[in-house]
Coordinates of C-alpha atoms in Angstrom, one line a residue:
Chain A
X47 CA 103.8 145.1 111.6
X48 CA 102.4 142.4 110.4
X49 CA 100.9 141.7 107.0
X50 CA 97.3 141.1 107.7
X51 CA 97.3 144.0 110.3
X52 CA 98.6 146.1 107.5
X53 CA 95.8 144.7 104.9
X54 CA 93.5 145.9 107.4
X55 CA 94.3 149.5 106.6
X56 CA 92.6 150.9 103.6
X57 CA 95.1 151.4 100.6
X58 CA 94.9 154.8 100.2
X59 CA 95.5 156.2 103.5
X60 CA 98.8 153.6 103.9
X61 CA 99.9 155.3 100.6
X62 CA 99.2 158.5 102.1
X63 CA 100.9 157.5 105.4
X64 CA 104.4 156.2 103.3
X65 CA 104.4 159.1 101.3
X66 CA 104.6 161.9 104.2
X67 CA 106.7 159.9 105.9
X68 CA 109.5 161.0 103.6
X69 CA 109.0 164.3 105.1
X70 CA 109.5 163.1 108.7
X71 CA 113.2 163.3 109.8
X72 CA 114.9 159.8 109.6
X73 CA 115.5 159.1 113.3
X74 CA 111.7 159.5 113.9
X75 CA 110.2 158.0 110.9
X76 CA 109.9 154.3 112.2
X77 CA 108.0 155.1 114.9
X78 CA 106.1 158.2 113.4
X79 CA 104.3 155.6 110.9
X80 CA 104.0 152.9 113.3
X81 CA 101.8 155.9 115.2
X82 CA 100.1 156.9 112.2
X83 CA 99.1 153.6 110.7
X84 CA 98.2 151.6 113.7
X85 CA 95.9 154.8 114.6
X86 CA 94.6 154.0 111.3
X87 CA 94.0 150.6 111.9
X88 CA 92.4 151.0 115.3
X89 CA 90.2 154.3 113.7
X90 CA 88.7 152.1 110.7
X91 CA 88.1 148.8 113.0
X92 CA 85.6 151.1 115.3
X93 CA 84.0 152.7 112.3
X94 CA 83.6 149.5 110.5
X95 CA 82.5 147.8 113.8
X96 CA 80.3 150.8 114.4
X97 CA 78.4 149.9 111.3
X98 CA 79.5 152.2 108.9
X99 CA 80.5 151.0 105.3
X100 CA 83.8 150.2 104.4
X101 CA 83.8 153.1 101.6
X102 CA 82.8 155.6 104.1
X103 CA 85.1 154.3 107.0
X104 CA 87.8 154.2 103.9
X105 CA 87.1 157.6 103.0
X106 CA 87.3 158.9 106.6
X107 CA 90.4 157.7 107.3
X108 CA 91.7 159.2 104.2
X109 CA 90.5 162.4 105.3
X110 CA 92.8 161.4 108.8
X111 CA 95.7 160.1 106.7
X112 CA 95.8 163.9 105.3
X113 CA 96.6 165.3 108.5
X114 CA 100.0 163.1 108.5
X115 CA 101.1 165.3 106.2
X116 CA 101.0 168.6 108.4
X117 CA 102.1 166.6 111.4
X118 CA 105.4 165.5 109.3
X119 CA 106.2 168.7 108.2
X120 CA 105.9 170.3 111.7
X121 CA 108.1 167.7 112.9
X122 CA 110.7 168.9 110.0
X123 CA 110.5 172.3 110.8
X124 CA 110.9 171.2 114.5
X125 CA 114.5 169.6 113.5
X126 CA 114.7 172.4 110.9
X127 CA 114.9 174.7 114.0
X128 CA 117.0 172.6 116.4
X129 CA 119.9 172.1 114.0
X130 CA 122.1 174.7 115.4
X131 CA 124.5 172.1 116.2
X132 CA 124.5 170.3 112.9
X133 CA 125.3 173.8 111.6
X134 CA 128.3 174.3 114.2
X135 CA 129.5 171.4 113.0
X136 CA 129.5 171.6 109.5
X137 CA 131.7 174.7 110.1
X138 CA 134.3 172.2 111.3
X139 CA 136.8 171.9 108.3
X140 CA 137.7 168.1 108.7
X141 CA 134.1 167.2 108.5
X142 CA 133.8 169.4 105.3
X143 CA 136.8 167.9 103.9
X144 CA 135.1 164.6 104.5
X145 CA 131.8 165.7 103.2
X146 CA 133.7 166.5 100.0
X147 CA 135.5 163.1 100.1
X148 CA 132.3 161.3 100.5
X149 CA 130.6 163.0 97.3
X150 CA 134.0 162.0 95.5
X151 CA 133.5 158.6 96.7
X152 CA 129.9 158.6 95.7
X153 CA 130.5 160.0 92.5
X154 CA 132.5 157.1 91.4
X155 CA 130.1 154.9 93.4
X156 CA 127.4 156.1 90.6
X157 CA 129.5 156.1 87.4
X158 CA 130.6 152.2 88.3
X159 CA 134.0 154.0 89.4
X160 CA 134.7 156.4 86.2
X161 CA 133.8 153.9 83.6
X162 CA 133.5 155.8 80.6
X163 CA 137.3 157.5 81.4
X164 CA 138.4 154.2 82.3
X165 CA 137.1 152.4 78.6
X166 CA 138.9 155.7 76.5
X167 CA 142.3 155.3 79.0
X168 CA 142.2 151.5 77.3
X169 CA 142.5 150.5 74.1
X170 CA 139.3 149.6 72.6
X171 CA 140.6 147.3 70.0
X172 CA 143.7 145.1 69.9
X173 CA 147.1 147.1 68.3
X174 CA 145.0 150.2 68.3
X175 CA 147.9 152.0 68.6
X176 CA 148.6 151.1 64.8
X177 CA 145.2 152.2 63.9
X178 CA 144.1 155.6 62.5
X179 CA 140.6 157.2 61.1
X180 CA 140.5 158.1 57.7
X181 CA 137.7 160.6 56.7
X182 CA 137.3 163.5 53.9
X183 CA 137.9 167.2 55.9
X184 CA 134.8 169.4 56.0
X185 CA 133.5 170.9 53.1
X186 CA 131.7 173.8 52.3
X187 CA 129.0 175.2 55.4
X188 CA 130.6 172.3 57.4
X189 CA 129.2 169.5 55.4
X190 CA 130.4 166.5 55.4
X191 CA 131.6 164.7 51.7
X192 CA 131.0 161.1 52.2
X193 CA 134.0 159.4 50.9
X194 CA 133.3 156.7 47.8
X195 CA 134.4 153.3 47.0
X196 CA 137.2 154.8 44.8
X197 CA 138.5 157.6 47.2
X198 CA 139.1 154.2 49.8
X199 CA 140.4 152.1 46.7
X200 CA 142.7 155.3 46.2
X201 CA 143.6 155.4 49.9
X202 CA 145.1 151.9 49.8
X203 CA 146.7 152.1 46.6
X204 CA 148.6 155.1 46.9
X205 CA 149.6 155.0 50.9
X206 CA 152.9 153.4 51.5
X207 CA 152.1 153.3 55.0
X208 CA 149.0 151.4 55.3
X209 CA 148.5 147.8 56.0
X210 CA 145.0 147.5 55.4
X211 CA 141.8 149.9 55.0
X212 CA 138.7 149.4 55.6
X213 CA 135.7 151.7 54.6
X214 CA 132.0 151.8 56.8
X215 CA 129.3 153.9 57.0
X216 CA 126.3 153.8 59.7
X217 CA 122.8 153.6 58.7
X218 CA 120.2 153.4 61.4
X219 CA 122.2 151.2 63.9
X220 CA 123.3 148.7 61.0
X221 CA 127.2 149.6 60.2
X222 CA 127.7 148.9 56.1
X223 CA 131.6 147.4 56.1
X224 CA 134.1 145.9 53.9
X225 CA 134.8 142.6 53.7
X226 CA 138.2 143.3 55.4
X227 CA 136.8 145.4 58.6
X228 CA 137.2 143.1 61.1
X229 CA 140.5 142.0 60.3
X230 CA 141.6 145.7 60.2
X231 CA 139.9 146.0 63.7
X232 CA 142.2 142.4 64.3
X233 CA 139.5 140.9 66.6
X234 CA 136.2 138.7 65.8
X235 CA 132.4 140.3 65.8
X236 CA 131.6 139.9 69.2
X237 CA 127.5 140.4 70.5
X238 CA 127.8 143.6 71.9
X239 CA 130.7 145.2 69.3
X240 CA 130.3 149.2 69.6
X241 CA 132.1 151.2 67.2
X242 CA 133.6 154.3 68.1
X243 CA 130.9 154.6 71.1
X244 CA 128.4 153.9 68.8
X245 CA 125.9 151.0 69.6
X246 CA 126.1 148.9 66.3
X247 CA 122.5 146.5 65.8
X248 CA 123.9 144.9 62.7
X249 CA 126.8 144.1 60.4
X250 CA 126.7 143.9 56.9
X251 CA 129.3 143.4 54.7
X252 CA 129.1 145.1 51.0
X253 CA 131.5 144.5 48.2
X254 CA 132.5 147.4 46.9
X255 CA 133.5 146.5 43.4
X256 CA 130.5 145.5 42.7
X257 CA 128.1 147.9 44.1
X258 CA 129.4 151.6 44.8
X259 CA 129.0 153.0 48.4
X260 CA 129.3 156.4 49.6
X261 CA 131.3 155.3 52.9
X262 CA 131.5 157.7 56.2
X263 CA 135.4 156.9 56.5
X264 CA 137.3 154.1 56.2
X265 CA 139.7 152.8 59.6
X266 CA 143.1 152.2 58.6
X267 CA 145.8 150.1 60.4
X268 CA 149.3 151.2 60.3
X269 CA 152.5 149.0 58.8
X270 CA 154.4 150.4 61.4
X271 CA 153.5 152.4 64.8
X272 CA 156.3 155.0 63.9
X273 CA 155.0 155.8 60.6
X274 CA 151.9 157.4 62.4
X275 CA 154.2 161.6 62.2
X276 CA 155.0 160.4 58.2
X277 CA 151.2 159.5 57.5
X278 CA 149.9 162.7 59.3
X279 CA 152.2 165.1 57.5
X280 CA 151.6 163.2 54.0
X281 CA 147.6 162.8 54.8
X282 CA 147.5 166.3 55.7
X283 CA 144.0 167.3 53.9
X284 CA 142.5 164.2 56.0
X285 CA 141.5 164.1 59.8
X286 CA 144.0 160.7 61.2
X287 CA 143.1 159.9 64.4
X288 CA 144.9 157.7 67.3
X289 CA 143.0 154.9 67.8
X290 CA 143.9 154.2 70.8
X291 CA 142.2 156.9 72.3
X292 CA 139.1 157.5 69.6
X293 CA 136.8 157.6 72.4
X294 CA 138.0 160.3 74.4
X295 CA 139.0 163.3 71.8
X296 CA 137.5 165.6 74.1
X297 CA 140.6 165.4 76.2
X298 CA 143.4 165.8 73.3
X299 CA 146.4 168.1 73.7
X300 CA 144.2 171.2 72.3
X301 CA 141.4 171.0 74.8
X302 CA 143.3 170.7 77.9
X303 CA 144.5 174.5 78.7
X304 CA 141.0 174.5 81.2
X305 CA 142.7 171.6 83.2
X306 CA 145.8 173.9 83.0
X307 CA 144.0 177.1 83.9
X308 CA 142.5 175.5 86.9
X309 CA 146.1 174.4 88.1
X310 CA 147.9 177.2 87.4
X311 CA 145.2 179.3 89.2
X312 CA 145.7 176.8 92.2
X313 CA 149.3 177.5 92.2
X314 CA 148.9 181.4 91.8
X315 CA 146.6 181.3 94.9
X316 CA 149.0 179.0 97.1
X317 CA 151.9 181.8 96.1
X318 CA 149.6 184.7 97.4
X319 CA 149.0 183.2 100.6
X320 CA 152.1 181.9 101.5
X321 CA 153.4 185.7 100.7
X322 CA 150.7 187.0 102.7
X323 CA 152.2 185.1 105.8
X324 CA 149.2 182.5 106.3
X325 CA 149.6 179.6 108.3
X326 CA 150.5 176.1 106.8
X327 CA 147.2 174.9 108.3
X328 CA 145.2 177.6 106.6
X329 CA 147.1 176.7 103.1
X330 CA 146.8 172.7 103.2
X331 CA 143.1 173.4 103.8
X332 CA 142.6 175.8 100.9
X333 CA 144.4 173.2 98.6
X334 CA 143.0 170.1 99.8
X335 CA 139.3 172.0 99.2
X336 CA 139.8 173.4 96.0
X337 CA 142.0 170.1 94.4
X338 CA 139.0 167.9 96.1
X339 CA 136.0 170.0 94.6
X340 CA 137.7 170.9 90.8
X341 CA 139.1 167.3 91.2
X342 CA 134.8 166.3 91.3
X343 CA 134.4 168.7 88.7
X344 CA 136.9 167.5 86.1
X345 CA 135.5 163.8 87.3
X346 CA 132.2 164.4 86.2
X347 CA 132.9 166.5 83.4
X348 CA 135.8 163.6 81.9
X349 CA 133.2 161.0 82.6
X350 CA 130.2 162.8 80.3
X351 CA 132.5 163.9 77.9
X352 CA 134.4 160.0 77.0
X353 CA 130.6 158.3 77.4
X354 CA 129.7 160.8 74.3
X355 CA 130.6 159.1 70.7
X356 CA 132.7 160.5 68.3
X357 CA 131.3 161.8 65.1
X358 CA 131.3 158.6 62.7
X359 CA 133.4 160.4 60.5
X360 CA 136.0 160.4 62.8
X361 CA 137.5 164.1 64.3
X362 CA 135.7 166.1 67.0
X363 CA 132.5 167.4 67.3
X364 CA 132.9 170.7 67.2
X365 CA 129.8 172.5 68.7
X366 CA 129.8 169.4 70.9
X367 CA 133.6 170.1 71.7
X368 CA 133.0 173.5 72.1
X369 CA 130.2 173.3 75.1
X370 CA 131.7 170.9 76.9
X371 CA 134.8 172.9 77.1
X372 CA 132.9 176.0 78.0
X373 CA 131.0 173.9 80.5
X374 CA 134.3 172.8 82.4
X375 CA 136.0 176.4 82.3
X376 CA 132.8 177.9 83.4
X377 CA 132.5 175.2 86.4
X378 CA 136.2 176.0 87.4
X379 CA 136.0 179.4 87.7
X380 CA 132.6 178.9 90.0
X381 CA 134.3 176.7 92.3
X382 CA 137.7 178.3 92.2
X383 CA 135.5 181.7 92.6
X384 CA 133.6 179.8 95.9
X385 CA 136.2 178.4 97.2
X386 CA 138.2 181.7 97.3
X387 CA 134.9 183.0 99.2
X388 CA 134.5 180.4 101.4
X389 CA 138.2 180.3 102.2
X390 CA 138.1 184.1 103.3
X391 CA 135.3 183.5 105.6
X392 CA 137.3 181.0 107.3
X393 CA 139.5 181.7 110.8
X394 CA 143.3 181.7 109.6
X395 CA 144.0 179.8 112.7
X396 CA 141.8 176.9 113.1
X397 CA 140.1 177.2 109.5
X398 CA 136.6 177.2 111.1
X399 CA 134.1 179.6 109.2
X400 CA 133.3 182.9 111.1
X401 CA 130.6 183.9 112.4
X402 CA 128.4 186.3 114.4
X403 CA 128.3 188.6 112.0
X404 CA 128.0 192.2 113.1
X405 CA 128.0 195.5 111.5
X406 CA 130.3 198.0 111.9
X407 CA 131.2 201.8 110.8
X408 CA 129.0 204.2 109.4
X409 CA 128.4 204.4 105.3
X410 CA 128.7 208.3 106.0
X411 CA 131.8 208.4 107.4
X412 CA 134.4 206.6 104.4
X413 CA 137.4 208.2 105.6
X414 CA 138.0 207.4 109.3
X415 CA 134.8 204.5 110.1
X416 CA 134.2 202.7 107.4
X417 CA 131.8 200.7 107.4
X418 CA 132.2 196.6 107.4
X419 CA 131.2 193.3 108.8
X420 CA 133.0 192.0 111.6
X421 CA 133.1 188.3 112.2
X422 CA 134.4 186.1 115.2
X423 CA 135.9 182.8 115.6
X424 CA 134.2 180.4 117.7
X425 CA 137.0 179.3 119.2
X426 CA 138.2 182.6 120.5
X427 CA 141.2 182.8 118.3
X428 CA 139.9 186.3 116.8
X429 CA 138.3 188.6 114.9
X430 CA 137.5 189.2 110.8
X431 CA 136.8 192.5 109.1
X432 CA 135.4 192.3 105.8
X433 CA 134.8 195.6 104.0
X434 CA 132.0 196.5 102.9
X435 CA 133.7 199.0 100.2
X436 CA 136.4 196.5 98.5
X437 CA 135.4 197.2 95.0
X438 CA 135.6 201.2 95.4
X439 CA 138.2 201.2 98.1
X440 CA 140.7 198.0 97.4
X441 CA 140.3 197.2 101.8
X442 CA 141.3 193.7 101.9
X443 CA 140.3 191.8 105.0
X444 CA 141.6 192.6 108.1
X445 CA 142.3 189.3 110.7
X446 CA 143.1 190.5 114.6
X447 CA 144.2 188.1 116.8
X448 CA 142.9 187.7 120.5
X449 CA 144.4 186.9 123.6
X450 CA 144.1 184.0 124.8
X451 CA 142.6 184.9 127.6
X452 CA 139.3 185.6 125.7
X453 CA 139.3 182.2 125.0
X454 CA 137.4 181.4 127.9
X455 CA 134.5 183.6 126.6
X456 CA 134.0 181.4 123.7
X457 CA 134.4 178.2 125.7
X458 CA 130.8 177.3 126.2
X459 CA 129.7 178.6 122.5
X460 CA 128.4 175.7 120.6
X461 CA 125.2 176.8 119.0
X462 CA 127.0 179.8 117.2
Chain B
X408 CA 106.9 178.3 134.2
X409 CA 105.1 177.0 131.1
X410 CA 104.1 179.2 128.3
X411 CA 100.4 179.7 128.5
X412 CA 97.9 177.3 126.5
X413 CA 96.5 178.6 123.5
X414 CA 92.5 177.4 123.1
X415 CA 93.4 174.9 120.7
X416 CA 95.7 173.0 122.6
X417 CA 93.9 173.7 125.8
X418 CA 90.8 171.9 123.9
X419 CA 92.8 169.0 123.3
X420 CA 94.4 168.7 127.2
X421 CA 90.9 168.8 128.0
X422 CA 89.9 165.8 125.8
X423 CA 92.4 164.2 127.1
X424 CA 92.1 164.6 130.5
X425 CA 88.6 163.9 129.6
X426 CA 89.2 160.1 128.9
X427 CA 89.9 160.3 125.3
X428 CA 93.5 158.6 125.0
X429 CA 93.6 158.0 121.3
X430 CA 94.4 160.5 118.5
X431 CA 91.5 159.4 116.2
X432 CA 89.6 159.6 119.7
X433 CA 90.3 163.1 120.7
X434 CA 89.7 164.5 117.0
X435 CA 86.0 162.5 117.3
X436 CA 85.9 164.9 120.7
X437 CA 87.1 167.8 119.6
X438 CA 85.9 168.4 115.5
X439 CA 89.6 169.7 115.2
X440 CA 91.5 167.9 112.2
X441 CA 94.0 165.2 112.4
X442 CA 96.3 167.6 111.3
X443 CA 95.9 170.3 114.2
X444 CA 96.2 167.5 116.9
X445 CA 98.6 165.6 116.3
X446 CA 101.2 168.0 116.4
X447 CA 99.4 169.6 119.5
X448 CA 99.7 166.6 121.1
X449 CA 103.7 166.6 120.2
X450 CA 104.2 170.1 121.7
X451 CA 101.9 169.3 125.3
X452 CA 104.0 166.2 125.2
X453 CA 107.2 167.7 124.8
X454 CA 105.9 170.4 127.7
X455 CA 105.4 167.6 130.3
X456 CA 102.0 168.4 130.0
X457 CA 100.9 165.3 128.7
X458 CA 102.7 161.6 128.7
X459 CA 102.3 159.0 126.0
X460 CA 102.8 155.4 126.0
X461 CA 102.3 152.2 123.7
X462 CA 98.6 150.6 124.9
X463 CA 99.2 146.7 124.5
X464 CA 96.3 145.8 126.3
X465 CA 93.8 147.1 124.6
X466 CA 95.4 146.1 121.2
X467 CA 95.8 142.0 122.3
X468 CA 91.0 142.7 123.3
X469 CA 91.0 143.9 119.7
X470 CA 93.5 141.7 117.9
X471 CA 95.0 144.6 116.3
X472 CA 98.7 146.5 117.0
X473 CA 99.8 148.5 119.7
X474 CA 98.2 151.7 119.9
X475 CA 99.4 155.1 121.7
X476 CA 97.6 156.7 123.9
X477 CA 97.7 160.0 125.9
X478 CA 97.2 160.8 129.8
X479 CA 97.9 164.1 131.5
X480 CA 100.6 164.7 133.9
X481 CA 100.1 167.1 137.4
X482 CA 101.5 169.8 135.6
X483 CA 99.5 169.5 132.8
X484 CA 96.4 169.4 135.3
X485 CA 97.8 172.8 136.6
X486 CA 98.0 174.2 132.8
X487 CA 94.8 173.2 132.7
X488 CA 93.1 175.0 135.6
X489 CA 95.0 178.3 134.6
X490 CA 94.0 177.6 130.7
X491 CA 90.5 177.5 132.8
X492 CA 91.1 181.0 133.9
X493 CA 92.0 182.3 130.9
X494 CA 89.4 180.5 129.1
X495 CA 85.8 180.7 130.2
X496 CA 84.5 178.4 127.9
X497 CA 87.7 175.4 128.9
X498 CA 86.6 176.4 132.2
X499 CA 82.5 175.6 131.2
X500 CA 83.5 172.6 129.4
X501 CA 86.1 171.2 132.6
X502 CA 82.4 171.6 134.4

């Protein structure tokens, strides 16, 4: 369309036009506005030639423009209703595997490929393997007690292990140092210098002897790298961090038994269907599925937790900590809990998802006809009972093979 | 066999068969809203009842785009004569 043909159509109806276009389904929507605005353009020319105003013709073709909006949704009901085959497709386990894949893919796509979990993998500063975080342990209701310009003095005096300390404290985006703080950190104040995830405005440097300063924690560097056990056990009333990985405490050794849940579930699962005879096809699918979709889960969740900053005083948020870690065990068990679902739903032979539901037994009769839902494979290969009464009863799911000569009645079902 | 025409879309057949090719034209004809004719028109089209088609003619007389326009096929002519049938006032209005 050209650009003076599409000045020629008053504002508000084009606006209207673009905006229930995002209803019409994508294969139609070129042509659907092309329709719609040209009609427009065609309606307000005769009114305006006609000699009506251009407010009124304006206002009548808003009043047109409106009807777009029922139009577009009929025509996404219409596809709405027609989708049968997207549907029989979708139960196609390759192109569910892929669908997984792709979000995987677009996940990494949208955090510039994991860039918080790649930042805490590095190290953020040079040698930060030598470094460690210094910081006084909580006091009482959880507080806090800032450390002072004698408790670092005392620090360096009486350690036999550290190099160097350096004490900081953070007040509204302006980070309070010692003189010494970069060369602790061994690199040069760079523009963009964050410290410990924490954006940093300005730097400025106070002498401690001569003015006293209730610092946050001081940063330490290590002598040596295997003195890092000897200063732990001696500085045992203090929090010491690794430095190397002060950005991603959320994945120390303590909060990792949800990653080992989720795996040790996996492997449970695998055991129990390879001793209930399943087929390798049916087994390589359940895995692939359930390591793709906690693999986006622990993605996602790795990437929120590392972009969050550790507390300034070093150590772990603990209510922070807490809910993240709740978060992740509560996502695994959903998807470990729905893939388990979806999995059971599925035909043991080609891993297609059942379907045709269709009710079975009577709910008077729960000795000899018990009532259930019988499913059937689309390809013929045969049919699933699910009981209805699995809580009360323990029934598990009952899979009957079919000839293959039934086959051929499931040939030409596609819409299924 | 086509499903029978309800009055609505009856109405609109008419206007078309009528002369009135254009969307904004037939809603002019008929006093039915943009949004009742447009997807009308979809379903008589997608019945072979009507046919539509981009108008470049009248578009390069008026130095303006392309424009669709509407014409009834035979069958829709039959649909109409039994929507006639059914329909007194279609059949009043088809003179």
């Amino acid at each position: 369309m050209r650009q003076e043909q599409l000045c020629a159509i008053p504002a508000l109806s084009r606006w209207l036009i673009e905006a229930a276009g995002l209803l019409v389904p994508g294969p139609f929507r070129s042509e659907w506005r092309r329709e719609w605005l040209w009609e427009i353009w065609h309606g307000y020319s005769t009114l305006t030639r006609d000699g009506a105003s251009a407010a009124r013709a304006s206002r009548r073709m808003t009043g047109f423009a409106l009807g777009a909006f029922v139009d577009a949704g009929d025509l996404r009901m219409e596809a709405l209703r027609t989708s049968q085959d997207t549907r029989s497709i979708a139960r196609n386990p390759f192109v569910f595997i892929g669908a997984l894949a792709i979000a995987f893919l677009a996940l990494a796509g949208w955090t510039g490929g994991f860039r918080h979990c790649r930042t805490a993998l590095g190290s953020l500063y040079p040698d930060s393997g030598q470094l460690v975080l210094l910081s006084r342990p909580l006091g009482v209701l959880g507080l806090q007690t800032p450390a002072n310009t004698g408790q670092v003095s005392t620090w360096v005096e009486s350690s036999t292990w550290f190099g160097n300390v350096a004490g900081f404290v953070l007040h509204d985006g302006t980070l309070e140092v010692t003189p010494n703080f970069f060369s602790v950190l061994h690199m040069d104040r760079s523009a963009h210098f964050r410290f410990l995830g924490h954006s940093v405005g300005a730097v400025k440097f106070i002498d401690p002897g001569r003015s006293p300063v209730a610092f946050s924690g001081a940063i330490a560097r290590l002598k040596n790298p295997a003195d890092r056990q000897a200063a732990e056990k001696h500085w045992g009333g203090f929090s010491i961090y690794d430095g190397a990985r002060v950005n991603a405490t959320f994945l120390d050794e303590r909060n990792r038994w949800p990653l080992y849940f989720a795996g040790v579930s996996l492997l449970f699962l695998a055991a129990g269907m390879l001793h209930a005879r399943r087929p390798p096809r049916y087994l390589a699918f359940f895995t692939v599925k359930t390591a793709l979709l906690l693999g986006i889960v622990a993605a996602a969740w790795a990437e929120v937790a590392t972009a969050i900053p550790i507390p300034i005083t070093g150590g772990v948020d603990l209510g922070t900590a807490a809910l993240l870690v709740g978060f992740l065990l509560l996502s695994q068990v959903f998807v470990l809990r729905w893939s388990l679902q979806d999995q059971a739903e599925r035909c043991p032979v080609c891993c297609r998802l059942v379907s045709m539901p269709v009710s079975v037994g009577s709910r008077s009769s729960l000795i000899l006809d018990r009532p259930a839902v019988e499913f059937l494979c689309t390809r013929g290969h045969g049919t699933l009972r699910l009981s209805d009464l699995t809580a009360c009863t323990g029934e598990p799911s009952q899979w009957t093979p079919v000839d293959r000569s039934w086959r051929e009645v499931f040939a030409r079902e596609r819409t299924a | 066999m086509h499903t029978p025409l309800s009055l609505t879309s009856a109405i609109i057949l008419l206007a078309v068969e009528n002369g009135r090719r254009y969307g904004f034209e037939i809603m002019d004809a008929t006093g039915l809203p943009s949004g009742t004719i447009y997807p009308a028109l979809r379903r008589l089209e997608k019945a072979k009842l009507i046919r539509s088609d981009w108008d470049s003619t009248a578009s390069a007389a008026s130095q303006g785009p392309p424009r669709k326009y509407f014409r009834v096929t035979p069958e829709g002519r039959g649909a109409l004569d039994a929507a006639g049938k059914r329909f007194p006032a279609v059949a009043q209005l088809k003179g």
